[in-house]
Coordinates of C-alpha atoms in Angstrom, one line a residue:
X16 CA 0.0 0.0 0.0
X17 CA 1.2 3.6 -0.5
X18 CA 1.8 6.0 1.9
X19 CA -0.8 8.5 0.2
X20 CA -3.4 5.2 0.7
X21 CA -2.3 4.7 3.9
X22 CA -2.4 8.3 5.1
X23 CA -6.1 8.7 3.4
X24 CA -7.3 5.3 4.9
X25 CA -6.1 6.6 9.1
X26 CA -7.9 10.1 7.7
X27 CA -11.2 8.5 7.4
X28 CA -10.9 6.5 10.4
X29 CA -10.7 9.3 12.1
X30 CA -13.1 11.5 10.7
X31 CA -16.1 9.6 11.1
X32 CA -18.1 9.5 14.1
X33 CA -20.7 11.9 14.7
X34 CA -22.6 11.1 11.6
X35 CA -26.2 10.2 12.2
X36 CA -28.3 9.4 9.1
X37 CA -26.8 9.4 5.5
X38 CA -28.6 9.1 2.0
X39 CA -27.1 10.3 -0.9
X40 CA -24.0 11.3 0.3
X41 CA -20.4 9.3 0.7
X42 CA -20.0 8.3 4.6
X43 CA -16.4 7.5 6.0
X44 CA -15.4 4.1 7.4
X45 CA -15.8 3.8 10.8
X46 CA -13.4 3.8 13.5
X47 CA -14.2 -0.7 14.1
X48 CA -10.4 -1.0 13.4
X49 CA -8.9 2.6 13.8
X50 CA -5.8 0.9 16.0
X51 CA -4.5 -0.9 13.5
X52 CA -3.4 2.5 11.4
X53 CA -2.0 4.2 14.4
X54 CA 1.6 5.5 13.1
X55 CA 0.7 4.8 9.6
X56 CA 1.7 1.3 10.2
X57 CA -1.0 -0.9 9.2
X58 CA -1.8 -2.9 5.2
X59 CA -5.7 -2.5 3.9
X60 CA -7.3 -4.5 1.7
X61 CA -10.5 -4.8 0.1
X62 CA -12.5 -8.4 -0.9
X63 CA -15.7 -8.9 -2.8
X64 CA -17.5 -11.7 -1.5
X65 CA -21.2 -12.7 -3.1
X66 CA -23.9 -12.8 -1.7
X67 CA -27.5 -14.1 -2.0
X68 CA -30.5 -11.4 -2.7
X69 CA -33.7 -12.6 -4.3
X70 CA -37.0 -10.7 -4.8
X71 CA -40.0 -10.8 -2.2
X72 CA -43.6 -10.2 -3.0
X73 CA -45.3 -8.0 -0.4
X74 CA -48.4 -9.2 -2.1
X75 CA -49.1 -5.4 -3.3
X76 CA -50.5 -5.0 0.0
X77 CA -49.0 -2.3 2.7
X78 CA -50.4 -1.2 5.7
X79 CA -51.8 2.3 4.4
X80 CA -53.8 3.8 7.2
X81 CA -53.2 7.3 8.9
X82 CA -50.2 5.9 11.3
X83 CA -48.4 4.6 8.0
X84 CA -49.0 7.6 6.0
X85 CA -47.1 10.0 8.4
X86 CA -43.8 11.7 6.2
X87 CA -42.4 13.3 9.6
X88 CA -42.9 15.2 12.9
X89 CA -42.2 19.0 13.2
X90 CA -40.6 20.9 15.8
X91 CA -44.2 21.8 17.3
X92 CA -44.4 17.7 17.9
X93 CA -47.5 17.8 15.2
X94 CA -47.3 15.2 12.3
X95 CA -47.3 15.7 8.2
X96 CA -49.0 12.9 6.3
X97 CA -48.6 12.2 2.3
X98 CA -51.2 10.5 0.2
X99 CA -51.2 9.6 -3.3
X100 CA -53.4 9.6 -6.3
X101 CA -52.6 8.5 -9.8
X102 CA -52.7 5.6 -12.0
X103 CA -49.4 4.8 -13.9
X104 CA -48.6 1.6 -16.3
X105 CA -45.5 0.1 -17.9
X106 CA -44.0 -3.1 -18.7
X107 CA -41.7 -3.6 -16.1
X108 CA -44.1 -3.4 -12.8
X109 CA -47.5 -3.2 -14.9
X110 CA -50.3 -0.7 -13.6
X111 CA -50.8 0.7 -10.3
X112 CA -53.4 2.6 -9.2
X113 CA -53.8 4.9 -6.1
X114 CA -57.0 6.3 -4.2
X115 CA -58.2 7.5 -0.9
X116 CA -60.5 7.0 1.2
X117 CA -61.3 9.5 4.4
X118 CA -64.0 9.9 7.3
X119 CA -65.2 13.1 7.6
X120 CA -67.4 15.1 10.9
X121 CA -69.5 18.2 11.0
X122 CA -67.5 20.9 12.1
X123 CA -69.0 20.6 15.7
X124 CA -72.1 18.5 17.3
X125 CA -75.9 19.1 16.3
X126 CA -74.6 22.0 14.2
X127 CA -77.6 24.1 13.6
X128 CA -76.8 26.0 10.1
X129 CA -77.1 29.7 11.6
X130 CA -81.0 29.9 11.1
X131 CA -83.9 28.4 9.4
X132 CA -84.5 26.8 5.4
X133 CA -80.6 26.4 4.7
X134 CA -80.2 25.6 1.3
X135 CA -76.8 24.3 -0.6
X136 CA -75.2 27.0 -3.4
X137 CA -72.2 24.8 -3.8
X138 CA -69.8 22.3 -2.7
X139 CA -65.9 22.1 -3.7
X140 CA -63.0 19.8 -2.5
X141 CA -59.6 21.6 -2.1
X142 CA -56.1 18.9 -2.5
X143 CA -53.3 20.5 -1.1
X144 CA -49.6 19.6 -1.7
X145 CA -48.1 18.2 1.2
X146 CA -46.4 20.8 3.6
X147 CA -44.2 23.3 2.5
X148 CA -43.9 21.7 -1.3
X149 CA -43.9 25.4 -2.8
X150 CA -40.5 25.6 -1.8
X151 CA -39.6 21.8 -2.7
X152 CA -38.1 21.0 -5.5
X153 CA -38.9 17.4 -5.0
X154 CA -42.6 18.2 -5.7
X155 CA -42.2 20.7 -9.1
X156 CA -40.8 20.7 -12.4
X157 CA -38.2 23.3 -12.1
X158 CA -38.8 27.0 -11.7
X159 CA -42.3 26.6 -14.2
X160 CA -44.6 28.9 -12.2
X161 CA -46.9 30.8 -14.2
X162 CA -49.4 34.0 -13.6
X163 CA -52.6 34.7 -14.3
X164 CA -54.1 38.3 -13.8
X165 CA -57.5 39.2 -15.2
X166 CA -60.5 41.4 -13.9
X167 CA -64.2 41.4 -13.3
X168 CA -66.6 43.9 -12.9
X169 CA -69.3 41.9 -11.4
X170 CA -68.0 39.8 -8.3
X171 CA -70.3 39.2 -6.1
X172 CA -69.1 40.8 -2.9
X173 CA -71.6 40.9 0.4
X174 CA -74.3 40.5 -2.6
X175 CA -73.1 43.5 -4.5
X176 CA -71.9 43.6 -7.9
X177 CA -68.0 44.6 -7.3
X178 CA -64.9 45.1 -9.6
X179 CA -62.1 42.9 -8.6
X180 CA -58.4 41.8 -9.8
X181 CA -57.7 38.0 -9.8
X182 CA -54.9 36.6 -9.5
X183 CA -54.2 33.5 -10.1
X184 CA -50.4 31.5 -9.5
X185 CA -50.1 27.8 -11.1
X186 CA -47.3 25.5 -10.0
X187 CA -47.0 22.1 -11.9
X188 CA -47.0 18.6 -9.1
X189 CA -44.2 16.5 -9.2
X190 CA -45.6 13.8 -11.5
X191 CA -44.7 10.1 -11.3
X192 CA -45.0 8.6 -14.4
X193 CA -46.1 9.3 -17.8
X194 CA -45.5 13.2 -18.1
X195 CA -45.8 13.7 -22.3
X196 CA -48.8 14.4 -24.2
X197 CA -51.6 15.3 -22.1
X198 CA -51.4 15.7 -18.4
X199 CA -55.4 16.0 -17.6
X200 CA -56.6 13.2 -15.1
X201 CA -60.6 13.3 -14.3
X202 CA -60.9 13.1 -10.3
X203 CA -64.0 11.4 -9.0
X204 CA -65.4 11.8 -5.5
X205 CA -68.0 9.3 -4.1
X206 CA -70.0 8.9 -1.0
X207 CA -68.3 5.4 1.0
X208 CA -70.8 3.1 2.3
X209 CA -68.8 0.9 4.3
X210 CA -68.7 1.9 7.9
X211 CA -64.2 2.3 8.2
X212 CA -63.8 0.6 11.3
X213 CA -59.9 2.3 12.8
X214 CA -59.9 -0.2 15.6
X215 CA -60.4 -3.6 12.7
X216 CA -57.1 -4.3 11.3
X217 CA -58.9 -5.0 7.6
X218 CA -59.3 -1.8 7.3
X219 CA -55.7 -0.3 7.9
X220 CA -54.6 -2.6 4.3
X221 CA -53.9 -1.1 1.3
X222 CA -55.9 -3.7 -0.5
X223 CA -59.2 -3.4 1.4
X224 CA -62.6 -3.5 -0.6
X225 CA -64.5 -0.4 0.4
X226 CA -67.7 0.2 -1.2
X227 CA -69.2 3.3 -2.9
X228 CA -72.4 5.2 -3.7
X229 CA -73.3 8.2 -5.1
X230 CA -70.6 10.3 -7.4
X231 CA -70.6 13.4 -5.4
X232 CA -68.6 15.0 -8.1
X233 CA -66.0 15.3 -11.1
X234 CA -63.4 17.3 -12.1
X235 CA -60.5 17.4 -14.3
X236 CA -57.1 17.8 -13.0
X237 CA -54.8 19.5 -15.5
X238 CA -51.3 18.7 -13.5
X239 CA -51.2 22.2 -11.6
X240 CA -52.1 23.4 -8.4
X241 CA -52.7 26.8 -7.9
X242 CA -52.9 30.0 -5.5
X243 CA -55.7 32.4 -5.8
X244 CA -56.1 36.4 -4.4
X245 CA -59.2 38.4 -5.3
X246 CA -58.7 42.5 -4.2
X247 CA -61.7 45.4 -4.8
X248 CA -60.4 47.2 -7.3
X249 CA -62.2 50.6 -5.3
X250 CA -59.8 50.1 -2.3
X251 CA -57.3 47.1 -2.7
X252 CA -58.8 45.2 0.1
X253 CA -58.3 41.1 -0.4
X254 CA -62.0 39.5 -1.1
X255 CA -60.7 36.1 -1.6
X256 CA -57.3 34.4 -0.6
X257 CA -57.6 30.5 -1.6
X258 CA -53.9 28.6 -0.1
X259 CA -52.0 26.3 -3.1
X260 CA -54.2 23.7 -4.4
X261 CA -56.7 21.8 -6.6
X262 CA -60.3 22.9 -5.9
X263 CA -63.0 20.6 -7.7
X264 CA -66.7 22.0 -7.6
X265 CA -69.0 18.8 -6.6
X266 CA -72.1 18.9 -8.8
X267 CA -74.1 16.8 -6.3
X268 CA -75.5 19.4 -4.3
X269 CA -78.7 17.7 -3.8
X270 CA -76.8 14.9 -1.8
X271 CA -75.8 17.3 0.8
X272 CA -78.8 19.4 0.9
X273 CA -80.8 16.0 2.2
X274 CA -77.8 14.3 3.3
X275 CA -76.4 17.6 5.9
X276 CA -78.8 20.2 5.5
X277 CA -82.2 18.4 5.6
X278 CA -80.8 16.5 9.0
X279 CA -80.9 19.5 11.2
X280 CA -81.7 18.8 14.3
X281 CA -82.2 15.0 13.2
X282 CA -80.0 11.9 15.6
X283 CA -77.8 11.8 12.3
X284 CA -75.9 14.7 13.2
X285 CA -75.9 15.1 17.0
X286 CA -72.6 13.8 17.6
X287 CA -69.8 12.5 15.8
X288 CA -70.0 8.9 16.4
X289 CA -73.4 8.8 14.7
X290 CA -72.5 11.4 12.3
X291 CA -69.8 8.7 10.8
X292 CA -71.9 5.8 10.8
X293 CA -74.5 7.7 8.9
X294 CA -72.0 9.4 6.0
X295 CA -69.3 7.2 6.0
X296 CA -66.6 9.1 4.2
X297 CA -65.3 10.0 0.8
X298 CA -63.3 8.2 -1.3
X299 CA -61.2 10.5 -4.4
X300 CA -59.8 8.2 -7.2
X301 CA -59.2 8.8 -10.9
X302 CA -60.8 7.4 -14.2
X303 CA -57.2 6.4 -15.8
X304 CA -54.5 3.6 -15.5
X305 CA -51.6 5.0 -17.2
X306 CA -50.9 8.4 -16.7
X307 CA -49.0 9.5 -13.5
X308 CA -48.6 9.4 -9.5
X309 CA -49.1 12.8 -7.7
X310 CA -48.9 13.6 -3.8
X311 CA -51.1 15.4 -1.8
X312 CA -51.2 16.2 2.0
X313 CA -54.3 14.3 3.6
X314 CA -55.1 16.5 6.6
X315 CA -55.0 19.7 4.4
X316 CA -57.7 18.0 2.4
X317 CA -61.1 20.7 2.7
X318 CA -64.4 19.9 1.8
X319 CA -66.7 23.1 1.4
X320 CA -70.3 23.7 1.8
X321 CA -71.5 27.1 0.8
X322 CA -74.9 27.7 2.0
X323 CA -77.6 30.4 2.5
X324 CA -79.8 30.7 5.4
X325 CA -82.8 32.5 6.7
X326 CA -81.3 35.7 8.8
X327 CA -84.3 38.1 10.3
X328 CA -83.3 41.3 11.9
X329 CA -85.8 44.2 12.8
X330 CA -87.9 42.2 11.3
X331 CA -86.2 42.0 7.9
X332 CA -85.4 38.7 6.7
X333 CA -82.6 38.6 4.3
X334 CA -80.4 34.9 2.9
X335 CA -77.0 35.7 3.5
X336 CA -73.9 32.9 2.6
X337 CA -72.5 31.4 4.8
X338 CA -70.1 28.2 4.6
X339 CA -69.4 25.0 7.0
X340 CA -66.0 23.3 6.9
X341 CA -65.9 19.1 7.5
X342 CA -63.6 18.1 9.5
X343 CA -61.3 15.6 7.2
X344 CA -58.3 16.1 9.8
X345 CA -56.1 13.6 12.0
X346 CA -59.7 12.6 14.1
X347 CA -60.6 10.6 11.0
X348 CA -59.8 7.3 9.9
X349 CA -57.5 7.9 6.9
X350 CA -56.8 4.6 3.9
X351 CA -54.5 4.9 1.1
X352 CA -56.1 2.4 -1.3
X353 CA -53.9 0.5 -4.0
X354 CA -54.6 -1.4 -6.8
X355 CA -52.3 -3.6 -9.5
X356 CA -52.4 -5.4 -12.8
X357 CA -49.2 -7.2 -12.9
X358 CA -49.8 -9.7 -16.3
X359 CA -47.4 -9.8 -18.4
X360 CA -45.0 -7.8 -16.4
X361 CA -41.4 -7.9 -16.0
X362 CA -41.9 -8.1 -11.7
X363 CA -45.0 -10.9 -12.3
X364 CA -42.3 -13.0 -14.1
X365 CA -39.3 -12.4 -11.5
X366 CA -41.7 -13.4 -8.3
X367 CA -42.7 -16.5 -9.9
X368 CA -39.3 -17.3 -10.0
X369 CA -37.8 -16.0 -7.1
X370 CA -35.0 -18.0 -5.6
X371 CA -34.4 -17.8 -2.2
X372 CA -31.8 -20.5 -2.4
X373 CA -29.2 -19.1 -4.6
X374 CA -30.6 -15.5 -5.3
X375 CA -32.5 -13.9 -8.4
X376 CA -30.3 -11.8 -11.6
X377 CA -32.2 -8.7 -11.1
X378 CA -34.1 -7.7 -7.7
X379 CA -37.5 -5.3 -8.2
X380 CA -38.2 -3.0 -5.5
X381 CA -41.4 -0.7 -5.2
X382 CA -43.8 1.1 -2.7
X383 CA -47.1 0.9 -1.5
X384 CA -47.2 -2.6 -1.1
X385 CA -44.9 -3.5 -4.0
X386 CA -41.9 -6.1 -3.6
X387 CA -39.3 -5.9 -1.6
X388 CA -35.2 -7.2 -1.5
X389 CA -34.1 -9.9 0.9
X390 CA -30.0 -9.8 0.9
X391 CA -28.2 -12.7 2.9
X392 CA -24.7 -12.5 3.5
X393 CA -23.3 -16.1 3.5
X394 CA -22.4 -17.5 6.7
X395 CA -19.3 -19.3 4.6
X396 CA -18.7 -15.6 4.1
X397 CA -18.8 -14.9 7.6
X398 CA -16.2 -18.0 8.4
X399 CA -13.9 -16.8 5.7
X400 CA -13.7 -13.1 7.7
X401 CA -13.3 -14.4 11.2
X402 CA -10.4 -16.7 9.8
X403 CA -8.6 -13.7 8.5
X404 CA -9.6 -11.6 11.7
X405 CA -8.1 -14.8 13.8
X406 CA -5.1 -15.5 11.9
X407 CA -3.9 -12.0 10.2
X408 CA -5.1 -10.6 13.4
X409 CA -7.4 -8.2 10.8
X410 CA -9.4 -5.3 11.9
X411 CA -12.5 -4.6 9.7
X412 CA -12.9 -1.2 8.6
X413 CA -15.8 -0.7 6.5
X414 CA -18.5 -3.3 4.7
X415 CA -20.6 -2.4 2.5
X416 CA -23.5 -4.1 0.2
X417 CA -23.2 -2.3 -3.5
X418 CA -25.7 -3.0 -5.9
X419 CA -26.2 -1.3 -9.2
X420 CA -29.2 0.1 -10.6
X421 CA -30.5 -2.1 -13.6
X422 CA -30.2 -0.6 -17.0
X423 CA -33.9 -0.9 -18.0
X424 CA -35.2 0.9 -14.4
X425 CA -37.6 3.3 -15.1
X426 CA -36.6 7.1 -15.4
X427 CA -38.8 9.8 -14.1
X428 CA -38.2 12.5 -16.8
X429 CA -40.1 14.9 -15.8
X430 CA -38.5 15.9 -12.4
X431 CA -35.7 14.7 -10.5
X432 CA -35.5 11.5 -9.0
X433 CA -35.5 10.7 -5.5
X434 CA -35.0 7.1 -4.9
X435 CA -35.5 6.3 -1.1
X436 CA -34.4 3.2 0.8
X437 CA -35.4 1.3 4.0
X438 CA -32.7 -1.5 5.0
X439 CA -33.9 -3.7 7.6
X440 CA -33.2 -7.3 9.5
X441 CA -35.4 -9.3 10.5
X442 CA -35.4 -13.4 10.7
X443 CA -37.4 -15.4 8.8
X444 CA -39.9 -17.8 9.8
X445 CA -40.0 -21.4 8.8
X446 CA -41.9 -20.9 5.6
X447 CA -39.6 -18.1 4.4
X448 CA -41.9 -14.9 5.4
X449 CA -40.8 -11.3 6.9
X450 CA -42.6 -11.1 10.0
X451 CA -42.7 -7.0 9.6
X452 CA -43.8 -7.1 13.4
X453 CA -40.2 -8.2 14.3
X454 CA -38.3 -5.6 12.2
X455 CA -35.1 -4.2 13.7
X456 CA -32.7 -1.5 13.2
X457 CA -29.3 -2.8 11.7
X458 CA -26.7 -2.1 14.4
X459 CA -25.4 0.3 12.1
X460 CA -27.6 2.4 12.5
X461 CA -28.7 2.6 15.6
X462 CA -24.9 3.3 15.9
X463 CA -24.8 6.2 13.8
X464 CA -22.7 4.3 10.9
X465 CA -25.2 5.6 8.0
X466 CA -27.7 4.1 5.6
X467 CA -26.5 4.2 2.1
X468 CA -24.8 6.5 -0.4
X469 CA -25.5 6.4 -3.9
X470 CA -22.8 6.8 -7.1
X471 CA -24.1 8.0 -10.5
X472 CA -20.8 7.0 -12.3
X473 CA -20.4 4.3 -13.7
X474 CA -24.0 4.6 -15.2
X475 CA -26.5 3.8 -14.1
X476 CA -24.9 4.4 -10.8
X477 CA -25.1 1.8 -7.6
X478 CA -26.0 2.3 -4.1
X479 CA -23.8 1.1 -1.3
X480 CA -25.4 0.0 1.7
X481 CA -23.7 0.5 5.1
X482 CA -23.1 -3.1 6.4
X483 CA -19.9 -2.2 9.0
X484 CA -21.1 -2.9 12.3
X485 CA -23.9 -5.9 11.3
X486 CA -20.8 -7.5 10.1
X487 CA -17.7 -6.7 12.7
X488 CA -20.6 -8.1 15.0
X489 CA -20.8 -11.6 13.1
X490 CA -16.9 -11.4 12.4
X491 CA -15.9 -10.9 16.2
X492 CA -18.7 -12.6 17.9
X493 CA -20.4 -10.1 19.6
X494 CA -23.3 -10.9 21.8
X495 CA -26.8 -9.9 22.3
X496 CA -29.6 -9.9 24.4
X497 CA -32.4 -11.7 23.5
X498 CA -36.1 -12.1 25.0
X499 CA -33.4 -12.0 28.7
X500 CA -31.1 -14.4 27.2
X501 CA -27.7 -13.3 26.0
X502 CA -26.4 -15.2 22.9
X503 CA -24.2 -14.8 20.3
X504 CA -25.5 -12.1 17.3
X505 CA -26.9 -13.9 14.7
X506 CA -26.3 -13.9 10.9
X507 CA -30.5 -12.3 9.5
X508 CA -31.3 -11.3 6.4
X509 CA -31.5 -7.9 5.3
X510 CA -34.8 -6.5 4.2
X511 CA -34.2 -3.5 1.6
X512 CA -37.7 -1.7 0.8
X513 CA -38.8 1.4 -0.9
X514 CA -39.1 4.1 1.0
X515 CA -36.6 6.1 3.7
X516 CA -37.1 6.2 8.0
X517 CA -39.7 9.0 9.1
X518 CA -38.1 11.2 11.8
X519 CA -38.9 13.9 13.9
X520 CA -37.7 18.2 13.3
X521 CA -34.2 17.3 15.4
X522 CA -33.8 13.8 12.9
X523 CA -34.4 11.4 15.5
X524 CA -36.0 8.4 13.3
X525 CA -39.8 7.3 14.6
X526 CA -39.7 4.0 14.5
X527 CA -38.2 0.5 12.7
X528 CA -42.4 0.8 11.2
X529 CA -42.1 4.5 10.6
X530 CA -41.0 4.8 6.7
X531 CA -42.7 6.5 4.0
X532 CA -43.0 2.8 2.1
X533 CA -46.4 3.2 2.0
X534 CA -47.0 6.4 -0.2
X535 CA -43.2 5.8 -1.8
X536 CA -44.2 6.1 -5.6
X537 CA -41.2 5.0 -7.0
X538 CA -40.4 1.6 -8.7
X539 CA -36.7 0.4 -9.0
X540 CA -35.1 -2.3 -10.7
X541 CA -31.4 -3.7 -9.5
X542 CA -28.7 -6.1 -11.0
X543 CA -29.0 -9.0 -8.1
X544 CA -26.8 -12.3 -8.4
X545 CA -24.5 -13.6 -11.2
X546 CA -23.8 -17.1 -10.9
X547 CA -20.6 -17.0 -13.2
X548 CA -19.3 -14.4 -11.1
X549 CA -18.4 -12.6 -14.3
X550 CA -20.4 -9.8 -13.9
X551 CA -18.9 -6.4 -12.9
X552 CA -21.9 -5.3 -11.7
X553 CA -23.4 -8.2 -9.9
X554 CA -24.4 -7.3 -6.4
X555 CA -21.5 -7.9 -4.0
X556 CA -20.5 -7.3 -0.2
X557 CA -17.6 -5.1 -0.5
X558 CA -15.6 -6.0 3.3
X559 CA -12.1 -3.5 3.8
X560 CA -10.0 -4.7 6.7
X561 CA -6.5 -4.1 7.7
X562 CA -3.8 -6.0 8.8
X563 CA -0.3 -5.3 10.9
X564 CA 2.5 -5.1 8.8

């Protein structure tokens, strides 16, 4: 080794620790065999060693209620939650279609409409972004915002005819999927007629059968959200100031006008357990299958009634507007719904096939419900390291799992991609299933050694996942606690999904259970096992340990 390689090796040793959570960027080897380079004096050496990673179907089913859907706590202690809508189709993962179904309460008990004969003017639905997406590139195409200004002369304003400037500010959604031709996706809202029970497990699945009834509405969704700011011409005052988002006028009215309005003062309405027994929710899907995944924040979600009512004063009775906010918040019982076509797909073919024994040539991963990656590292592997670290009297430095991305995964070109990862352990049972109650932290983690970093170069780029401590542990046989009984650490498999760890404002992580897996739109495809061993790119555990001179 030179002393350049030598000196750069004792540098990152020593530069490591303090490093929490890493994604996308390079992390340093840890400091597992820092003694060993002390005075410069020390030989390192890297090995490839295979391993065995085969494809696991998650049966397109995800737990997808409100406690799954959370993207991260703020500083306040209050949570943000992301839900998806879309359809999107191609050959290698086939169609996937997302919906969303949400309770819904009167804004408080036995509401009582203001005064007498209420009758409905409109209803709209308003989809928001999730939180603070105007400022998130993740979300938009680039810097494409675009103005509107225009002006009427006969807003209604108190009931008076009044000249007003609109303005109106249009910012495209991040789109996953098809993003050419036409962007336009019709939006249907329905009435839900099954009762959504949040304490029956059934309902917390991605895959659940929830029934409908009437269309409450349609609307067509052009790709944009927007921002909208009406001011009185005479004096500059602000009329109207609607937040960034989608609003869809529901042409049902006569569904909430004997549905809400012709209840007053009726059992159906008195509280909010009955109220939710008696209108069960809303469900928001779309017409298409192959167009593209969007985002939207759940709890921002508003439905609208704008109603006028009987107001006498001095014995003048006039109908003034008035409007009445649901409550579609955190108190409801939230379901991302999911549905997939997978014949004739690239993914339906590799599942059949998967080979737990010996490992699969390319590994599909993919939210909401999709497959994951099970990665084993050999325990011959694990024989051949403790030999060295007996005999050569070898201290590990860094390990590391690389796998490349597949040539034919699918490219989001119309924003940047953000590819997220969850890596797990977990042990299998007898029949070869994740238990995903029994998930754990690697030790790597939970020891501050990073996640993964990715490389772009050579294209189409690999990921390398931190593997340092899970295997010094195996390597030196470390010992753990288990269930009271302390035992040796024990070689698991390693569980790599879509989606990244939740965590709090400070980045604390939530939870082993607390990933964004289930609203993670993206669909990857990796180069797994090469039985030749000829491959370059074949996935590989990547172990760098030095040695005394």
């Amino acid at each position: 080794m030179t002393h350049n390689l030598k000196r750069t090796f004792a540098i990152l040793l020593m530069a490591f620790f303090g490093s929490t959570f890493l994604h996308n960027c390079e992390p340093d080897p840890d400091s597992l065999g820092e003694q060993l380079f002390n005075d410069d004096a020390a030989q390192g050496n890297e090995i490839a060693y295979p391993v065995i990673a085969y494809n696991y179907s998650n049966n397109d089913s995800i737990r997808s209620d409100a406690a799954r859907l959370i993207s991260g706590v703020s500083e306040s202690g209050s949570a943000s939650y992301v839900g998806v809508l879309g359809a999107f189709t191609e050959n290698q993962f086939g169609m996937q279609k997302a919906s969303y179904v949400t309770q819904l309460r009167m804004p408080v008990d036995n509401y009582d409409f203001n005064g007498a004969n209420p009758k409905v003017d409109s209803v709209v639905l308003v989809v928001r972004p999730p939180a603070n997406t105007a400022a998130n590139t993740y979300f938009f195409e680039g810097d494409s915002l675009k103005t509107k200004t225009f002006e009427k002369t006969d807003f209604p304003v108190d009931g008076v005819a009044t000249a007003v400037s609109i303005e109106k500010k249009m910012y495209p959604v991040r789109k996953y999927g098809k993003t050419a031709g036409s962007k336009s996706m019709k939006i249907n809202v329905h009435e839900v007629t099954t009762f959504i029970d949040a304490n029956d497990d059934s309902f917390k699945r991605s895959n659940k059968t929830i029934s409908t009834g009437e269309l409450l509405g349609s609307g067509v969704f052009d790709g944009t959200i927007s921002s909208t700011s009406i001011t009185k011409k005479s004096d500059n005052s602000v009329v109207f100031t609607g937040n960034l988002g989608f609003r869809m006028k529901l042409s049902n009215t006569d569904f909430f006008q004997t549905h809400i309005l012709d209840k007053k003062g009726k059992p159906e309405l008195q509280d909010a357990s009955n109220f939710i027994r008696y209108f069960k929710g809303i469900k928001i899907s779309v017409d298409e299958t192959d167009k593209y995944l969007y985002q939207f924040s759940p709890n921002d979600l508003q439905l609208i009634m704008y109603y006028k009512y009987d107001k006498t004063e001095n014995g003048t009775t006039t109908r003034p507007q008035t409007t009445l906010n649901f409550n579609l918040g955190g108190s409801n019982a939230h379901l991302g719904l999911y549905e997939y076509s997978r014949s004739g797909s690239s993914v339906a073919a590799a599942l059949a096939a998967s080979n737990p024994s010996e490992g699969d040539e390319r590994l599909f991963v993919q939210g909401m419900g999709g497959p994951s990656v099970v990665v084993k590292i050999k325990d011959e592997t694990i024989a051949k390291l403790k030999d060295i670290f007996v005999k050569d009297k070898a201290g590990i430095v860094s390990a590391k799992i690389r796998i490349y991305l597949d040539a034919a995964t699918w490219k989001n070109t119309g924003s940047t991609e953000d590819r997220r990862f969850s890596l797990l352990t977990n042990t299998l049972d007898a029949g070869g299933k994740i238990d995903y109650k029994k998930l754990a932290f690697t030790s790597d983690l939970t020891n501050g050694l990073g996640l993964y970093y990715f490389k772009d170069k050579p294209e189409p780029g690999y990921y390398d996942f931190v593997v340092t401590k899970t295997v010094k542990d195996l390597v030196e046989g470390k010992k753990e606690t288990v269930d009271g009984v302390e035992q040796l650490v024990v070689n698991k498999p390693l569980i790599i999904s879509a989606g990244t760890f939740a965590a709090n404002a400070t980045g604390t992580l939530l939870g082993v259970r607390n990933t964004t897996r289930a609203f993670d739109m993206n669909r990857i495809i990796l180069t797994g096992v090469d039985k030749t061993n000829t491959n370059p790119k074949r996935i590989q555990l990547l172990v760098t340990y030095g040695t005394k001179k």
